[in-house]
mmCIF file of C-alpha atoms in Angstrom:
data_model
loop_
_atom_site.group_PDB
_atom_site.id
_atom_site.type_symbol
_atom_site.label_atom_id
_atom_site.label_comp_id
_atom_site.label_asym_id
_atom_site.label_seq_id
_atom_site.Cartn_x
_atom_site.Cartn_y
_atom_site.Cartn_z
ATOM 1 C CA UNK A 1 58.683 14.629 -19.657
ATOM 2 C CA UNK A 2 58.676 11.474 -17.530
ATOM 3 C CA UNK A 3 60.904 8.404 -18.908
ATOM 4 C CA UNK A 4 58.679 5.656 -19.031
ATOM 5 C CA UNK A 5 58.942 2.303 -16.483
ATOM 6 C CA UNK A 6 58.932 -1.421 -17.595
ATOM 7 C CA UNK A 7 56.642 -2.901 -14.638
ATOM 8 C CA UNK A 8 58.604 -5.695 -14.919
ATOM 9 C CA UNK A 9 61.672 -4.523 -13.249
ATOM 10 C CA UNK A 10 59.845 -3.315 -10.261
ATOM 11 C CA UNK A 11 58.522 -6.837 -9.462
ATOM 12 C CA UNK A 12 58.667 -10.843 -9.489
ATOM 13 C CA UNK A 13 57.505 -11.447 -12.457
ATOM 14 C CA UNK A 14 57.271 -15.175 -11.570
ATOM 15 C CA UNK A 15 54.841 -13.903 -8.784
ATOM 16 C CA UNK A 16 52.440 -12.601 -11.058
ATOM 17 C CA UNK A 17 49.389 -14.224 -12.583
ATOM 18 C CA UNK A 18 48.800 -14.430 -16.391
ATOM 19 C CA UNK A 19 48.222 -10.959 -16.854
ATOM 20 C CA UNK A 20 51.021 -9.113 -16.743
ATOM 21 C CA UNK A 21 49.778 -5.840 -15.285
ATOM 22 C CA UNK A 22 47.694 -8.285 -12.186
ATOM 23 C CA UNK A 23 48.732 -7.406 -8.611
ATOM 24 C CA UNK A 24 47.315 -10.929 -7.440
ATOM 25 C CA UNK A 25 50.124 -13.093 -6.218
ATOM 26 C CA UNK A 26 50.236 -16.653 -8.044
ATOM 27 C CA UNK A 27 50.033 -19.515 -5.373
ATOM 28 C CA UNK A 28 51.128 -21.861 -7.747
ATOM 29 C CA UNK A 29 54.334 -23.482 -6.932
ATOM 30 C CA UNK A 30 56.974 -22.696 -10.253
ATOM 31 C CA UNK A 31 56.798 -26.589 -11.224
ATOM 32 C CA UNK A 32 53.215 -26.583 -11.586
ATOM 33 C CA UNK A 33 53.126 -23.047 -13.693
ATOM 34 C CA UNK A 34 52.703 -22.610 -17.515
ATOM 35 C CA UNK A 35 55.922 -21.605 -18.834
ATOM 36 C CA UNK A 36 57.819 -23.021 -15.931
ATOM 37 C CA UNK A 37 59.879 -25.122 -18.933
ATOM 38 C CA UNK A 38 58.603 -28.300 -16.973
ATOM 39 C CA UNK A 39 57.405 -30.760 -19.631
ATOM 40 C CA UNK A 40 56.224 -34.077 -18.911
ATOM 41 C CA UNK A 41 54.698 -36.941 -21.098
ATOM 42 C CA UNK A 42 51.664 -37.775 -18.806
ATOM 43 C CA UNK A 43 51.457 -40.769 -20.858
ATOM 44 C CA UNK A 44 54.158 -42.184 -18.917
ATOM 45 C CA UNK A 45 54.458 -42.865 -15.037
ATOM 46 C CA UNK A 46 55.753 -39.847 -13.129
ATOM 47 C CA UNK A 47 58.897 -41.962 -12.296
ATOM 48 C CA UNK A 48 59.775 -42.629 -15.908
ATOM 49 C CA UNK A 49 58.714 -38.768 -17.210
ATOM 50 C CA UNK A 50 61.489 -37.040 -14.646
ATOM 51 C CA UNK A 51 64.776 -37.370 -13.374
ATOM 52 C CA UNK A 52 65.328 -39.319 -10.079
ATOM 53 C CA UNK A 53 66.778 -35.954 -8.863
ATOM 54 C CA UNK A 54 64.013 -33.958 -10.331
ATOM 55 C CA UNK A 55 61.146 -36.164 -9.329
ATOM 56 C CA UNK A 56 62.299 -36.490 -5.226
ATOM 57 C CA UNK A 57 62.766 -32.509 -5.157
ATOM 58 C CA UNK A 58 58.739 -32.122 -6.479
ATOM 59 C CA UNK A 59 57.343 -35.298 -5.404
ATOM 60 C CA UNK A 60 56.388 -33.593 -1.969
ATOM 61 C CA UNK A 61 56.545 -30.104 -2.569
ATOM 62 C CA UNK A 62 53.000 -27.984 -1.391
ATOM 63 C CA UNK A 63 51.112 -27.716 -4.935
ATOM 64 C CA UNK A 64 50.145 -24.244 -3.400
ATOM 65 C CA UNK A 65 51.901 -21.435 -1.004
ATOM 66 C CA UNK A 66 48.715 -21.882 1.081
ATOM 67 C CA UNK A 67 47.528 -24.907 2.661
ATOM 68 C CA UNK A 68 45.110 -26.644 -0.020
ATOM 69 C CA UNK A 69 43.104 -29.550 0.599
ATOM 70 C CA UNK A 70 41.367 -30.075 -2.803
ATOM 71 C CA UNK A 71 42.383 -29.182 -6.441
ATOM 72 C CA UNK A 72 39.789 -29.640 -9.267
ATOM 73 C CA UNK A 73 42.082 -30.022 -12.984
ATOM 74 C CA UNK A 74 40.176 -28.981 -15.746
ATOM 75 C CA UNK A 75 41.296 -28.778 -19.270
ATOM 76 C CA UNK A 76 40.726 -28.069 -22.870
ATOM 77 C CA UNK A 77 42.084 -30.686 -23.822
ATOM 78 C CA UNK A 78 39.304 -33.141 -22.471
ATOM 79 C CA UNK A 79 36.178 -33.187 -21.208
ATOM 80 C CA UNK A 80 36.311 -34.351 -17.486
ATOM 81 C CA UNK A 81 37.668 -32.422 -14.423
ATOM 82 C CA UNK A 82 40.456 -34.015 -12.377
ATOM 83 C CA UNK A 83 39.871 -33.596 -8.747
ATOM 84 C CA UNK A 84 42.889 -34.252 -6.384
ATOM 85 C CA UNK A 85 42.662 -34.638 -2.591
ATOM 86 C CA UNK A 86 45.140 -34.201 -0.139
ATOM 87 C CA UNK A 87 45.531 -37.708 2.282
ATOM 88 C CA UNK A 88 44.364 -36.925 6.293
ATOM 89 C CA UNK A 89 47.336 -34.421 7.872
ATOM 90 C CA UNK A 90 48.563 -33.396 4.576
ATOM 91 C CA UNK A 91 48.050 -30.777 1.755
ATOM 92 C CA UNK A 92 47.737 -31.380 -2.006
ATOM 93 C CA UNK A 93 51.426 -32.092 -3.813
ATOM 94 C CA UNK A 94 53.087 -31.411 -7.153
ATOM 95 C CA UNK A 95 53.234 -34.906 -7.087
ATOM 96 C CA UNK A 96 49.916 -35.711 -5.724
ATOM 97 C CA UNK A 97 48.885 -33.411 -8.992
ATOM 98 C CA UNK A 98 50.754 -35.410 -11.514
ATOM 99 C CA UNK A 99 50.188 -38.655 -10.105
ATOM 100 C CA UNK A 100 46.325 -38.251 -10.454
ATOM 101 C CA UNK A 101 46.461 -36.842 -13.823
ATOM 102 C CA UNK A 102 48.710 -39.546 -14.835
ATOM 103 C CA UNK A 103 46.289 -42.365 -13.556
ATOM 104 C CA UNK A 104 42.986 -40.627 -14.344
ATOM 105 C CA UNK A 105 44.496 -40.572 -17.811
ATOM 106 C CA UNK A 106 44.930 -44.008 -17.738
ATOM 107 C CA UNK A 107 41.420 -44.681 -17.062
ATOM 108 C CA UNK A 108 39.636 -46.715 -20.841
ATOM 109 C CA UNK A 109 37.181 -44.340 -22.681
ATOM 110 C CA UNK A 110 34.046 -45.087 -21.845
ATOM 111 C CA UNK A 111 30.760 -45.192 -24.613
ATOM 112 C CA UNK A 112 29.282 -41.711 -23.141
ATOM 113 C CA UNK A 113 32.857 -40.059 -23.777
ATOM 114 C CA UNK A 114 33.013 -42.151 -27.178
ATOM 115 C CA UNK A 115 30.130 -40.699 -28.090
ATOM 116 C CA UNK A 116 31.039 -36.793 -27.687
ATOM 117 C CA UNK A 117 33.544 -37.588 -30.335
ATOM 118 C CA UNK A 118 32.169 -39.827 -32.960
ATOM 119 C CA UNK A 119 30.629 -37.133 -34.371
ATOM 120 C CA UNK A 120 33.990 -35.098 -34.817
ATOM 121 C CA UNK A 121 35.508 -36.999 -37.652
ATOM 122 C CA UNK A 122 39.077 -35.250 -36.477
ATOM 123 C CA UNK A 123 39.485 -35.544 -32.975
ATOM 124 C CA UNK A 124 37.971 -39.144 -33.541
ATOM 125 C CA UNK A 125 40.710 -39.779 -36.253
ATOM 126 C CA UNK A 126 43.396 -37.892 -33.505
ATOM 127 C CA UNK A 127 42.151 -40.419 -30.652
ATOM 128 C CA UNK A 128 42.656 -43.266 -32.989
ATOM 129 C CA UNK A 129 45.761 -42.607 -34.322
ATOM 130 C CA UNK A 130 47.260 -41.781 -30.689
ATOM 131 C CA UNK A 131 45.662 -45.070 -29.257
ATOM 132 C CA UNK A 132 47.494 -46.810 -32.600
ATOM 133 C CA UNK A 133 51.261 -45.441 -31.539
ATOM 134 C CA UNK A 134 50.388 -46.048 -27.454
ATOM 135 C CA UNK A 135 49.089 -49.789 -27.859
ATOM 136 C CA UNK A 136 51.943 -50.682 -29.709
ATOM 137 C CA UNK A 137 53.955 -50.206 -26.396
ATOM 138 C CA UNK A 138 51.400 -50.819 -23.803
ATOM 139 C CA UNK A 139 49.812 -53.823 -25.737
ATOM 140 C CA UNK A 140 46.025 -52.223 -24.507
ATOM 141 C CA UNK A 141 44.007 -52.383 -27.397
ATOM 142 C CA UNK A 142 41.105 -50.249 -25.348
ATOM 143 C CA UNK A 143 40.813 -46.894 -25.970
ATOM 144 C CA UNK A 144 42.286 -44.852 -23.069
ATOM 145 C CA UNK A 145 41.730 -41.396 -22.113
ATOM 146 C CA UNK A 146 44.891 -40.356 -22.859
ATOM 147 C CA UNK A 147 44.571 -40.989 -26.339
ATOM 148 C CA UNK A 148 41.806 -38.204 -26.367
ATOM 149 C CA UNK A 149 44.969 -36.068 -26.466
ATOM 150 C CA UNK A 150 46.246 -36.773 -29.909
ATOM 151 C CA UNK A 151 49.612 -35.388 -30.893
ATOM 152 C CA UNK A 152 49.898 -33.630 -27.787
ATOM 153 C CA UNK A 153 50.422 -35.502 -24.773
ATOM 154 C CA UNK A 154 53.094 -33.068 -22.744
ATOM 155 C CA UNK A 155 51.807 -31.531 -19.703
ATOM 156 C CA UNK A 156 52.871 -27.834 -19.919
ATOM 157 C CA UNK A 157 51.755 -26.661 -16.534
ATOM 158 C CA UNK A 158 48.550 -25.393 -14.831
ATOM 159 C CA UNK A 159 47.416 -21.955 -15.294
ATOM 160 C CA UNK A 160 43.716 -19.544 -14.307
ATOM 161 C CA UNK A 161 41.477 -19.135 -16.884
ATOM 162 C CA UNK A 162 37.893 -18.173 -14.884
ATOM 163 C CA UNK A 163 36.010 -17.859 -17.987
ATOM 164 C CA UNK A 164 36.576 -21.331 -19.157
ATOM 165 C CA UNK A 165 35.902 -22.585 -15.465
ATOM 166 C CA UNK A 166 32.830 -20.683 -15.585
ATOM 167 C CA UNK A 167 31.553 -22.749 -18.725
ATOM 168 C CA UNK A 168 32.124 -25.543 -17.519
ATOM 169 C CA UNK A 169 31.086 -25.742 -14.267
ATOM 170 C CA UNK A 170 28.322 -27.812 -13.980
ATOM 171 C CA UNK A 171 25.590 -26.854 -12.437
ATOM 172 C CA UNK A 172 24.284 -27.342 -9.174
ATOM 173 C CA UNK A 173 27.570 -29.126 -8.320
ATOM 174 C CA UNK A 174 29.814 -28.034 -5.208
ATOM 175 C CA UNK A 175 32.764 -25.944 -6.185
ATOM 176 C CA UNK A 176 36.037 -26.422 -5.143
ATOM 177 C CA UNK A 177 37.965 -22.865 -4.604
ATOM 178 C CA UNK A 178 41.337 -24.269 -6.321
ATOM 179 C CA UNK A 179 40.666 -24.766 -10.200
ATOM 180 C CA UNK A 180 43.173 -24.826 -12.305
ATOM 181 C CA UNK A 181 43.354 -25.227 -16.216
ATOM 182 C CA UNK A 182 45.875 -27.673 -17.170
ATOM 183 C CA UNK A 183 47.686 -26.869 -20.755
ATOM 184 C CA UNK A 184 48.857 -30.003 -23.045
ATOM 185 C CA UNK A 185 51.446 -29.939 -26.224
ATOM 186 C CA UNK A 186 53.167 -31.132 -28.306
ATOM 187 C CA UNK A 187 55.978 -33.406 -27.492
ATOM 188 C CA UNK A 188 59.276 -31.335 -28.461
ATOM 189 C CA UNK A 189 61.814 -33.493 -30.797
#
C-alpha cells in the first residue's frame, strides 16, 4: 500500500488558482489575490487605506505576470463592471486597479441604478444606512455608489469565477480577456 501525498507540498500553492487541484498558473500578482490578507476600505483614497511603505511598493507593480492592457472588475457586490486601462507604454497596475475602483465608487447613484434597488426593501435599507455613516464625514448628501456596499466596504482581493462572468456578460458587447471578480467584506474591528 501506497502512503498517500498532500498536493500541496509538491507545489506553490500561491501559484494555483481557486481550485486547489487546478494546474493553471494564477497571473494575479499576490496583492491583488483573495486571501492575500490585503484589506482595504475602498471608501477611502488609496493613499489614506495603506501605509506610505505599503502603497509605493504596489502603486506600480504589473497587476498581471503578463503584459495586460485592459482589466474589466466585476462584482457581486454591484451591478456595473469596472474597466481599467493601462496609459500609452504601460501595462495595467495594482494601483491603476485600486485607484479606478476607488473613483468609480465614488461616482453618485444614478435613478436607473436607484431603481434596481427600490424594490429590495434590504439592500435599499443597507444603501441608506451606509450613505447615513459616509455623509456624516464626507458631508455628500447624494447617494454614492459605494454606499451600494452596505456593511461591507473592504476590498478583499480579485479572484476567477467564469460562471458569474458568463451571466453577466452582456450581450453583444466586446469582451475583454482579463475579468476578474472583485470580493468585498466586512470591515474587521
Amino acid at each position: 500500500m501506497c502512503p498517500s501525498i498532500c498536493i500541496t507540498h509538491l507545489c506553490d500553492i500561491d501559484m494555483l488558482s481557486a481550485h486547489p487541484l487546478s494546474t493553471t498558473p494564477n497571473p494575479l500578482d499576490r496583492t491583488l489575490r483573495v486571501g492575500s490578507g490585503v484589506h482595504y476600505d475602498i471608501r477611502k483614497p488609496m493613499q489614506e487605506g495603506f501605509k506610505r511603505a505599503a502603497w509605493q511598493q504596489i502603486n506600480g507593480t504589473p497587476a498581471l505576470n503578463v503584459a495586460t492592457y485592459k482589466i474589466r472588475i466585476i462584482s457581486k457586490a454591484f451591478p456595473w463592471p469596472c474597466v481599467i486601462h493601462a496609459p500609452a507604454g504601460s501595462v495595467v497596475t495594482c494601483g491603476a486597479i485600486f485607484e479606478e475602483l476607488h473613483k468609480q465608487l465614488q461616482r453618485h447613484i444614478e435613478d436607473g441604478e436607484w431603481a434596481i434597488v427600490a424594490v429590495d426593501k434590504t439592500r435599499k435599507k443597507a444603501i441608506e444606512k451606509a450613505a447615513k455613516s459616509r455623509q456624516e464625514k464626507d458631508k455628500d448628501s447624494r447617494l454614492k455608489r459605494v454606499d451600494w456596499l452596505g456593511d461591507t466596504p473592504m476590498f478583499e482581493g480579485l479572484e476567477k469565477d467564469i460562471e458569474f462572468e458568463r451571466k453577466t456578460f452582456l450581450p453583444g458587447s466586446a469582451s475583454v480577456a482579463e475579468t476578474w471578480v472583485a470580493r468585498f467584506g466586512k470591515q474587521r474591528r
